XYZ file of N, CA and C in Angstrom:
780
model
N -31.003 21.039 53.944
C -30.390 19.882 54.570
C -31.029 18.614 54.014
N -30.219 17.681 53.595
C -30.713 16.430 53.068
C -31.276 15.569 54.187
N -32.303 14.778 53.850
C -32.894 13.907 54.854
C -31.850 12.927 55.349
N -31.851 12.659 56.646
C -30.910 11.732 57.232
C -29.545 12.305 57.519
N -29.349 13.592 57.291
C -28.044 14.194 57.526
C -27.827 14.443 59.016
N -26.610 14.235 59.449
C -26.249 14.514 60.831
C -25.799 15.960 60.968
N -26.163 16.592 62.084
C -25.716 17.956 62.343
C -25.750 18.240 63.831
N -25.019 19.274 64.194
C -25.033 19.761 65.569
C -26.091 20.844 65.689
N -26.901 20.745 66.727
C -27.863 21.790 67.048
C -27.490 22.380 68.401
N -28.048 23.535 68.713
C -27.700 24.213 69.951
C -28.926 24.924 70.508
N -28.845 25.243 71.794
C -29.955 25.918 72.459
C -30.746 24.947 73.321
N -31.200 25.428 74.460
C -31.885 24.546 75.410
C -33.188 23.970 74.860
N -34.042 24.819 74.355
C -35.324 24.332 73.857
C -35.175 23.448 72.616
N -34.347 23.824 71.624
C -34.189 22.930 70.478
C -33.677 21.542 70.857
N -32.699 21.479 71.759
C -32.166 20.178 72.159
C -33.229 19.373 72.906
N -33.963 20.030 73.778
C -35.026 19.348 74.525
C -36.095 18.804 73.579
N -36.501 19.615 72.599
C -37.539 19.166 71.671
C -37.025 18.067 70.755
N -35.750 18.121 70.392
C -35.173 17.035 69.591
C -35.229 15.721 70.362
N -34.938 15.793 71.657
C -35.005 14.597 72.494
C -36.432 14.066 72.617
N -37.400 14.966 72.593
C -38.809 14.545 72.717
C -39.386 14.049 71.394
N -38.697 14.299 70.302
C -39.218 13.971 68.982
C -38.836 12.555 68.575
N -39.248 12.183 67.367
C -38.942 10.860 66.834
C -37.567 10.798 66.173
N -36.871 11.935 66.091
C -35.563 11.958 65.440
C -34.492 11.385 66.364
N -33.392 10.970 65.787
C -32.314 10.328 66.536
C -31.368 11.372 67.120
N -31.158 11.309 68.422
C -30.164 12.146 69.094
C -29.023 11.223 69.533
N -27.832 11.460 68.998
C -26.695 10.593 69.288
C -26.005 10.961 70.601
N -25.879 12.270 70.852
C -25.143 12.707 72.035
C -25.523 14.142 72.376
N -25.568 14.427 73.655
C -25.849 15.776 74.152
C -24.613 16.290 74.869
N -24.340 17.577 74.671
C -23.197 18.225 75.300
C -23.707 19.365 76.176
N -23.333 19.348 77.454
C -23.745 20.380 78.397
C -22.514 21.114 78.899
N -22.617 22.434 78.940
C -21.527 23.216 79.516
C -21.447 22.960 81.008
N -20.251 22.899 81.516
C -20.061 22.683 82.954
C -20.788 23.761 83.744
N -21.401 23.359 84.839
C -22.143 24.246 85.738
C -23.466 24.742 85.145
N -23.911 24.144 84.046
C -25.232 24.497 83.512
C -26.304 24.020 84.483
N -27.313 24.845 84.667
C -28.379 24.483 85.592
C -29.687 25.108 85.136
N -30.749 24.717 85.804
C -32.050 25.244 85.464
C -33.039 24.123 85.199
N -34.314 24.488 85.153
C -35.389 23.514 85.012
C -35.273 22.729 83.717
N -35.000 23.441 82.605
C -34.963 22.735 81.325
C -33.706 21.876 81.196
N -32.627 22.264 81.885
C -31.431 21.414 81.903
C -31.752 20.094 82.592
N -32.515 20.175 83.673
C -32.939 18.954 84.376
C -33.809 18.095 83.469
N -34.686 18.733 82.691
C -35.546 17.990 81.774
C -34.728 17.330 80.670
N -33.706 18.027 80.200
C -32.833 17.456 79.168
C -32.136 16.213 79.712
N -31.630 16.294 80.927
C -30.970 15.140 81.537
C -31.950 13.973 81.709
N -33.196 14.298 82.081
C -34.204 13.250 82.244
C -34.509 12.564 80.915
N -34.610 13.366 79.855
C -34.874 12.792 78.535
C -33.700 11.948 78.056
N -32.493 12.399 78.357
C -31.305 11.614 78.001
C -31.341 10.253 78.693
N -31.701 10.256 79.959
C -31.780 9.000 80.702
C -32.888 8.105 80.146
N -34.012 8.718 79.821
C -35.157 7.965 79.303
C -34.838 7.302 77.973
N -34.125 8.026 77.116
C -33.826 7.507 75.778
C -32.433 6.906 75.668
N -31.751 6.846 76.790
C -30.397 6.281 76.830
C -29.449 7.017 75.880
N -29.528 8.338 75.917
C -28.643 9.193 75.123
C -27.522 9.683 76.036
N -26.278 9.442 75.696
C -25.186 9.909 76.556
C -25.051 11.424 76.519
N -24.702 12.022 77.661
C -24.397 13.454 77.663
C -23.060 13.685 78.351
N -22.338 14.658 77.812
C -21.016 15.003 78.322
C -21.033 16.399 78.907
N -20.368 16.582 80.036
C -20.151 17.909 80.608
C -18.806 18.407 80.103
N -18.825 19.548 79.389
C -17.592 20.062 78.796
C -17.472 21.554 79.086
N -16.264 22.121 79.025
C -16.101 23.567 79.233
C -16.864 24.374 78.182
N -17.315 25.561 78.575
C -18.090 26.406 77.659
C -17.316 26.721 76.389
N -16.024 26.936 76.511
C -15.219 27.248 75.330
C -15.207 26.085 74.342
N -15.162 24.870 74.859
C -15.191 23.707 73.974
C -16.548 23.574 73.292
N -17.603 23.913 74.024
C -18.943 23.881 73.442
C -19.067 24.924 72.333
N -18.461 26.101 72.570
C -18.495 27.157 71.560
C -17.774 26.721 70.289
N -16.653 26.033 70.454
C -15.907 25.531 69.292
C -16.725 24.504 68.520
N -17.561 23.772 69.226
C -18.360 22.722 68.606
C -19.429 23.296 67.680
N -20.078 24.392 68.118
C -21.235 24.917 67.370
C -20.960 26.233 66.664
N -19.803 26.854 66.937
C -19.485 28.105 66.265
C -19.938 29.325 67.043
N -19.872 30.511 66.395
C -20.174 31.773 67.081
C -21.673 32.033 67.223
N -22.323 31.247 68.062
C -23.767 31.371 68.280
C -24.037 31.403 69.776
N -25.242 31.795 70.150
C -25.662 31.772 71.553
C -26.203 30.378 71.840
N -25.372 29.534 72.436
C -25.737 28.129 72.579
C -26.472 27.802 73.878
N -26.521 28.736 74.821
C -27.233 28.551 76.099
C -26.701 27.361 76.901
N -25.453 26.986 76.630
C -24.836 25.916 77.401
C -25.238 24.507 77.008
N -25.879 24.359 75.831
C -26.364 23.038 75.411
C -26.165 22.862 73.906
N -25.754 21.666 73.515
C -25.689 21.297 72.105
C -25.951 19.806 71.992
N -26.194 19.353 70.767
C -26.437 17.923 70.554
C -26.087 17.562 69.122
N -25.708 16.317 68.940
C -25.503 15.751 67.612
C -26.715 14.889 67.293
N -27.376 15.214 66.169
C -28.614 14.510 65.832
C -28.585 14.033 64.382
N -29.516 13.140 64.080
C -29.819 12.794 62.695
C -31.264 13.186 62.457
N -31.475 13.962 61.413
C -32.757 14.629 61.206
C -33.348 14.182 59.868
N -34.521 13.592 59.910
C -35.173 13.115 58.692
C -36.658 13.465 58.743
N -37.020 14.716 58.379
C -38.399 15.164 58.574
C -39.300 14.993 57.359
N -38.743 14.483 56.250
C -39.505 14.499 55.000
C -40.392 13.256 54.870
N -41.627 13.492 54.504
C -42.556 12.400 54.292
C -42.110 11.536 53.116
N -42.347 10.255 53.237
C -42.119 9.386 52.086
C -43.143 9.733 51.012
N -42.868 9.286 49.820
C -43.805 9.540 48.726
C -45.178 8.959 49.031
N -45.169 7.774 49.638
C -46.437 7.116 49.965
C -47.200 7.872 51.056
N -46.473 8.334 52.077
C -47.125 9.062 53.177
C -47.678 10.397 52.694
N -46.940 11.069 51.808
C -47.406 12.336 51.237
C -48.694 12.114 50.443
N -48.701 11.094 49.613
C -49.871 10.825 48.787
C -51.073 10.458 49.647
N -50.836 9.672 50.687
C -51.923 9.291 51.591
C -52.508 10.512 52.281
N -51.658 11.434 52.704
C -52.120 12.650 53.374
C -53.025 13.463 52.469
N -52.557 13.741 51.256
C -53.329 14.650 50.398
C -54.559 13.972 49.800
N -54.560 12.652 49.742
C -55.722 11.951 49.195
C -56.788 11.693 50.247
N -56.352 11.350 51.456
C -57.301 10.785 52.414
C -57.732 11.709 53.542
N -56.971 12.736 53.855
C -57.390 13.594 54.968
C -58.308 14.693 54.444
N -59.563 14.711 54.856
C -60.545 15.620 54.247
C -60.331 17.091 54.586
N -59.610 17.387 55.666
C -59.378 18.777 56.042
C -57.867 19.064 56.168
N -57.077 18.411 55.341
C -55.628 18.593 55.408
C -55.268 20.074 55.247
N -54.328 20.521 56.081
C -53.871 21.915 56.049
C -52.384 21.924 55.730
N -52.037 22.510 54.613
C -50.652 22.585 54.169
C -50.203 24.036 54.117
N -48.934 24.254 54.417
C -48.348 25.574 54.193
C -47.198 25.409 53.212
N -47.219 26.221 52.175
C -46.215 26.162 51.111
C -45.388 27.439 51.165
N -44.083 27.305 51.251
C -43.220 28.483 51.255
C -42.683 28.725 49.853
N -42.682 29.978 49.451
C -42.171 30.361 48.140
C -41.027 31.348 48.321
N -39.812 30.860 48.143
C -38.611 31.693 48.221
C -38.399 32.326 49.605
N -38.707 31.591 50.659
C -38.379 32.035 52.020
C -36.924 31.620 52.268
N -36.008 32.565 52.112
C -34.584 32.242 52.134
C -33.893 32.629 53.433
N -34.586 33.337 54.301
C -34.001 33.731 55.579
C -34.321 32.663 56.624
N -33.281 32.105 57.237
C -33.468 31.012 58.191
C -34.286 31.443 59.401
N -34.112 32.685 59.850
C -34.866 33.166 61.010
C -36.360 33.267 60.686
N -36.664 33.740 59.486
C -38.061 33.816 59.058
C -38.669 32.432 58.950
N -37.927 31.507 58.338
C -38.439 30.149 58.180
C -38.663 29.497 59.539
N -37.730 29.693 60.456
C -37.894 29.124 61.790
C -39.134 29.652 62.491
N -39.363 30.951 62.376
C -40.551 31.540 63.000
C -41.830 31.010 62.364
N -41.818 30.816 61.044
C -42.981 30.254 60.353
C -43.257 28.837 60.836
N -42.204 28.047 60.977
C -42.380 26.653 61.402
C -42.905 26.564 62.829
N -42.509 27.498 63.659
C -43.001 27.518 65.040
C -44.519 27.683 65.055
N -45.030 28.564 64.187
C -46.477 28.744 64.099
C -47.142 27.544 63.446
N -46.498 26.984 62.422
C -47.075 25.808 61.757
C -47.291 24.677 62.743
N -46.309 24.433 63.591
C -46.411 23.317 64.524
C -47.544 23.512 65.514
N -47.646 24.702 66.073
C -48.620 24.919 67.137
C -50.035 25.121 66.604
N -50.148 25.455 65.313
C -51.483 25.667 64.739
C -52.011 24.427 64.028
N -51.239 23.345 64.029
C -51.750 22.086 63.507
C -51.590 21.873 62.016
N -50.610 22.526 61.394
C -50.356 22.296 59.972
C -49.902 20.851 59.774
N -50.478 20.179 58.791
C -50.161 18.764 58.564
C -48.818 18.567 57.872
N -48.443 19.490 57.010
C -47.191 19.342 56.276
C -46.784 20.704 55.717
N -45.489 20.955 55.725
C -44.929 22.164 55.118
C -44.241 21.756 53.821
N -44.594 22.425 52.753
C -44.023 22.125 51.439
C -42.933 23.146 51.139
N -41.735 22.636 50.895
C -40.588 23.487 50.576
C -40.142 23.236 49.144
N -39.848 24.284 48.385
C -39.255 24.057 47.062
C -37.844 23.518 47.217
N -37.429 22.661 46.294
C -36.093 22.078 46.385
C -35.002 23.114 46.150
N -35.352 24.216 45.486
C -34.404 25.306 45.264
C -35.029 26.619 45.740
N -34.199 27.497 46.289
C -34.675 28.825 46.664
C -35.247 28.922 48.060
N -35.000 27.916 48.898
C -35.492 27.944 50.276
C -34.324 27.872 51.239
N -34.490 28.489 52.404
C -33.487 28.347 53.449
C -33.375 26.881 53.831
N -32.168 26.386 54.090
C -32.016 24.989 54.491
C -32.545 24.762 55.902
N -32.936 23.543 56.178
C -33.380 23.183 57.529
C -32.142 22.860 58.348
N -31.657 23.856 59.069
C -30.394 23.701 59.786
C -30.537 24.089 61.250
N -29.400 24.228 61.939
C -29.412 24.532 63.377
C -30.015 25.903 63.658
N -29.821 26.855 62.758
C -30.411 28.185 62.948
C -31.930 28.109 62.912
N -32.462 27.350 61.970
C -33.910 27.177 61.884
C -34.432 26.457 63.127
N -33.677 25.478 63.601
C -34.079 24.781 64.832
C -34.159 25.740 66.003
N -33.171 26.628 66.101
C -33.130 27.577 67.220
C -34.251 28.602 67.119
N -34.458 29.180 65.933
C -35.482 30.220 65.796
C -36.894 29.649 65.837
N -37.025 28.350 65.582
C -38.346 27.716 65.718
C -38.592 27.235 67.136
N -37.620 27.457 68.033
C -37.700 26.992 69.420
C -37.899 25.477 69.493
N -37.307 24.771 68.522
C -37.404 23.317 68.509
C -38.624 22.766 67.815
N -39.542 23.636 67.379
C -40.748 23.156 66.688
C -40.398 22.425 65.401
N -39.263 22.766 64.810
C -38.798 22.103 63.596
C -38.873 20.582 63.711
N -38.593 20.047 64.893
C -38.497 18.601 65.064
C -39.855 17.913 65.172
N -40.934 18.697 65.171
C -42.278 18.129 65.247
C -43.098 18.438 63.996
N -42.446 18.926 62.947
C -43.128 19.300 61.707
C -42.759 18.305 60.612
N -43.740 17.970 59.776
C -43.496 17.115 58.614
C -43.297 17.983 57.378
N -42.444 17.504 56.461
C -42.108 18.282 55.269
C -42.266 17.443 54.000
N -42.500 18.177 52.918
C -42.475 17.592 51.576
C -41.658 18.532 50.700
N -40.770 17.964 49.900
C -39.959 18.771 48.988
C -40.570 18.731 47.595
N -40.702 19.909 46.990
C -41.278 20.000 45.648
C -40.197 20.440 44.659
N -39.919 19.602 43.676
C -38.982 19.999 42.625
C -39.586 21.091 41.756
N -40.889 21.055 41.592
C -41.617 22.082 40.842
C -42.871 22.443 41.617
N -42.923 23.666 42.133
C -44.122 24.084 42.858
C -45.332 24.111 41.932
N -45.113 24.476 40.668
C -46.225 24.505 39.723
C -46.866 23.128 39.599
N -46.046 22.107 39.415
C -46.587 20.746 39.297
C -47.258 20.297 40.599
N -46.668 20.685 41.718
C -47.244 20.305 43.012
C -48.615 20.943 43.205
N -48.766 22.195 42.791
C -50.048 22.880 42.944
C -51.116 22.241 42.056
N -50.734 21.834 40.858
C -51.672 21.120 39.983
C -52.095 19.807 40.643
N -51.126 19.102 41.201
C -51.410 17.825 41.855
C -52.341 18.013 43.051
N -52.137 19.084 43.805
C -53.010 19.354 44.946
C -54.432 19.663 44.477
N -54.560 20.442 43.428
C -55.893 20.734 42.911
C -56.574 19.470 42.396
N -55.803 18.572 41.793
C -56.362 17.298 41.336
C -56.890 16.465 42.505
N -56.382 16.763 43.708
C -56.833 16.071 44.914
C -57.766 16.942 45.759
N -58.438 17.878 45.082
C -59.524 18.679 45.680
C -59.057 19.704 46.705
N -57.822 20.158 46.601
C -57.347 21.221 47.479
C -57.736 22.592 46.925
N -58.078 23.494 47.833
C -58.139 24.918 47.508
C -56.754 25.491 47.785
N -56.199 26.174 46.806
C -54.839 26.699 46.907
C -54.911 28.220 46.980
N -54.452 28.782 48.101
C -54.564 30.213 48.352
C -53.191 30.880 48.277
N -53.077 31.863 47.406
C -51.886 32.717 47.378
C -52.174 33.946 48.224
N -51.249 34.307 49.104
C -51.420 35.531 49.892
C -50.797 36.694 49.118
N -51.645 37.663 48.779
C -51.218 38.804 47.966
C -51.786 40.096 48.538
N -50.961 41.120 48.731
C -51.488 42.392 49.227
C -52.513 43.022 48.291
N -52.460 42.689 46.994
C -53.361 43.294 46.008
C -54.634 42.483 45.779
N -54.811 41.381 46.490
C -55.995 40.536 46.285
C -57.268 41.278 46.675
N -58.376 40.941 46.030
C -59.657 41.564 46.351
C -60.293 40.927 47.584
N -60.111 39.647 47.751
C -60.735 38.910 48.861
C -59.808 38.924 50.073
N -60.371 39.153 51.251
C -59.572 39.081 52.475
C -59.572 37.651 53.020
N -58.666 37.379 53.934
C -58.616 36.051 54.542
C -59.884 35.759 55.334
N -60.609 36.809 55.732
C -61.826 36.627 56.520
C -63.027 36.315 55.644
N -62.855 36.408 54.338
C -63.911 36.038 53.392
C -63.644 34.681 52.751
N -62.491 34.116 53.024
C -62.103 32.833 52.422
C -62.587 31.670 53.283
N -62.639 30.507 52.669
C -63.032 29.287 53.368
C -61.809 28.383 53.493
N -61.308 28.249 54.720
C -60.131 27.429 54.979
C -60.486 26.118 55.692
N -61.740 25.687 55.607
C -62.173 24.548 56.409
C -61.957 23.202 55.734
N -61.851 23.165 54.411
C -61.640 21.907 53.708
C -60.161 21.663 53.460
N -59.861 20.893 52.444
C -58.460 20.689 52.052
C -57.884 22.027 51.617
N -56.867 22.486 52.337
C -56.381 23.854 52.157
C -54.866 23.882 52.046
N -54.380 24.598 51.032
C -52.943 24.852 50.886
C -52.735 26.362 50.847
N -51.938 26.874 51.768
C -51.671 28.310 51.875
C -50.246 28.578 51.416
N -50.078 29.529 50.511
C -48.748 29.865 50.011
C -48.299 31.189 50.620
N -47.129 31.170 51.256
C -46.527 32.376 51.821
C -45.271 32.692 51.014
N -45.208 33.896 50.469
C -44.068 34.300 49.662
C -43.067 35.109 50.464
N -41.962 35.431 49.831
C -40.919 36.217 50.491
C -41.402 37.644 50.708
N -40.742 38.329 51.640
C -41.168 39.685 51.986
C -40.950 40.669 50.842
N -39.886 40.477 50.067
C -39.593 41.462 49.026
C -40.413 41.240 47.755
N -40.732 39.976 47.429
C -41.425 39.689 46.171
C -42.825 39.121 46.359
N -43.129 38.595 47.537
C -44.412 37.930 47.741
C -44.469 36.633 46.954
N -45.670 36.121 46.741
C -45.839 34.919 45.935
C -45.520 35.273 44.485
N -44.652 34.503 43.878
C -44.209 34.808 42.516
C -45.361 34.719 41.507
N -45.309 35.567 40.493
C -46.379 35.652 39.502
C -46.565 34.350 38.738
N -45.470 33.617 38.528
C -45.593 32.383 37.750
C -46.400 31.310 38.480
N -46.601 31.471 39.800
C -47.391 30.501 40.563
C -48.882 30.837 40.580
N -49.217 32.085 40.317
C -50.610 32.525 40.466
C -51.594 31.760 39.582
N -51.241 31.411 38.330
C -52.199 30.639 37.520
C -52.505 29.259 38.092
N -51.680 28.792 39.024
C -51.867 27.471 39.606
C -52.578 27.538 40.961
N -53.037 28.716 41.337
C -53.773 28.910 42.590
C -55.261 29.057 42.295
N -56.086 28.607 43.229
C -57.532 28.736 43.046
C -58.058 30.052 43.598
N -57.320 30.644 44.564
C -57.754 31.892 45.178
C -56.537 32.761 45.505
N -56.782 34.059 45.558
C -55.809 35.005 46.095
C -56.476 35.738 47.252
N -55.770 35.835 48.382
C -56.342 36.484 49.559
C -55.333 37.465 50.144
N -55.858 38.435 50.874
C -54.989 39.423 51.497
C -55.317 39.566 52.970
N -54.348 40.051 53.713
C -54.545 40.439 55.104
C -54.840 41.933 55.102
N -55.978 42.363 55.631
C -56.289 43.795 55.625
C -55.203 44.597 56.337
N -54.832 45.715 55.745
C -53.806 46.575 56.334
C -54.297 48.022 56.318
N -54.023 48.739 57.398
C -54.567 50.088 57.543
C -53.500 51.131 57.849
N -52.249 50.723 57.936
C -51.184 51.665 58.253
C -50.461 52.148 57.018
N -49.267 52.696 57.226
C -48.481 53.264 56.128
C -47.467 52.282 55.561
N -47.063 51.299 56.361
C -46.102 50.305 55.877
C -46.864 49.260 55.076
N -46.391 48.990 53.838
C -47.230 48.212 52.925
C -46.964 46.718 52.923
N -46.201 46.201 53.869
C -46.052 44.741 53.906
C -45.768 44.280 55.322
N -46.160 43.033 55.595
C -45.902 42.411 56.882
C -44.729 41.442 56.740
N -44.037 41.214 57.827
C -43.037 40.165 57.869
C -43.682 38.843 57.452
N -42.947 38.019 56.691
C -43.514 36.774 56.165
C -43.992 35.856 57.281
N -43.244 35.797 58.379
C -43.649 34.911 59.474
C -44.895 35.441 60.179
N -45.018 36.751 60.281
C -46.224 37.335 60.879
C -47.428 37.075 59.975
N -47.244 37.246 58.672
C -48.326 36.962 57.729
C -48.780 35.517 57.840
N -47.818 34.600 57.917
C -48.164 33.185 58.038
C -48.970 32.933 59.303
N -48.568 33.558 60.401
C -49.277 33.356 61.664
C -50.710 33.871 61.591
N -50.897 35.035 60.986
C -52.240 35.616 60.889
C -53.151 34.719 60.053
N -52.656 34.270 58.904
C -53.481 33.441 58.013
C -53.764 32.080 58.648
N -52.758 31.479 59.253
C -52.959 30.165 59.867
C -53.959 30.228 61.014
N -53.913 31.298 61.780
C -54.855 31.355 62.900
C -56.256 31.755 62.464
N -56.403 32.317 61.280
C -57.748 32.450 60.729
C -58.268 31.068 60.342
N -57.385 30.221 59.810
C -57.784 28.842 59.515
C -58.164 28.106 60.801
N -57.397 28.304 61.863
C -57.711 27.693 63.155
C -59.073 28.172 63.650
N -59.302 29.473 63.550
C -60.584 30.028 64.020
C -61.741 29.392 63.264
N -61.624 29.309 61.942
C -62.712 28.747 61.141
C -62.939 27.275 61.456
N -61.883 26.546 61.712
C -61.979 25.104 61.898
C -62.462 24.712 63.292
N -62.092 25.510 64.281
C -62.353 25.089 65.666
C -63.221 26.053 66.480
N -63.348 27.294 66.027
C -64.036 28.279 66.859
C -65.090 29.078 66.101
N -65.496 28.614 64.950
C -66.519 29.324 64.177
C -67.822 29.353 64.958
N -68.474 30.508 64.945
C -69.768 30.619 65.614
C -69.701 30.965 67.070
N -68.490 31.216 67.593
C -68.386 31.588 69.002
C -68.388 33.101 69.152
N -69.161 33.575 70.118
C -69.224 34.995 70.426
C -67.967 35.413 71.184
N -67.678 36.710 71.270
C -66.475 37.176 71.969
C -66.356 36.712 73.411
N -67.493 36.476 74.099
C -67.428 36.029 75.490
C -67.232 34.524 75.616
N -67.082 33.854 74.460
C -66.850 32.411 74.481
C -68.113 31.590 74.383
N -69.266 32.240 74.437
C -70.521 31.506 74.314
C -70.860 31.252 72.859
N -71.618 30.221 72.602
C -72.006 29.911 71.246
C -72.998 30.946 70.746
N -72.753 31.441 69.512
C -73.655 32.427 68.936
C -74.947 31.747 68.508
N -76.046 32.424 68.715
C -77.336 31.893 68.295
C -77.504 32.087 66.804
N -78.026 31.046 66.161
C -78.290 31.149 64.732
C -79.603 31.884 64.516
N -79.615 32.700 63.484
C -80.837 33.457 63.174
C -81.913 32.526 62.637
């Protein structure tokens, strides 16, 4: 989806999060007789931001968004999540512990949405998407991310290879997640400027990107199935970064571990 493009989104949580975000919501559509706590919150946000909402029959709402589970809510929004060139450069130059997640050929919208949901809640500063070979940022991604899409910043890379070189020039450690890597994520250091690359489930991180990475890491696996879902892999790696950044040195009972 191009920056600034208008689209219809659907689902209670995505519409609510769009209203809470900095993006523009032009109009909200509620199915007649819709009720519940989050419906009340949506109405409150509409009033707060002076966004008009219409009560319409469920069939009309279905025609608006297509054959999807809309939960009785839809909205027309303008979505512009991409950092300006200046903001991107400022982030990678000036934030000493910037955390980036780079997707490589994640083409399934449900997978991308699930990845973005984890990125938002784990504090990722920016998600880097290739300009080609990625699922578009659309209503499906909004729904599967539970609205987290609207709180995530993005950067588009015309060439991931060039972007990885640029990140290394700005002192980033670039980690490719590979099942065949010798180092595990628990042996890596994710505390400084960190860029994590998550590849597609069928191919993983592409071989042509590996020369542009500083490290390759793996998630330990002990079962018979030899790969994890891409969104699950992203969650595991990101929360190891969270652990290192915010909870290093804590014992299992929550007490601080004594240094030897």
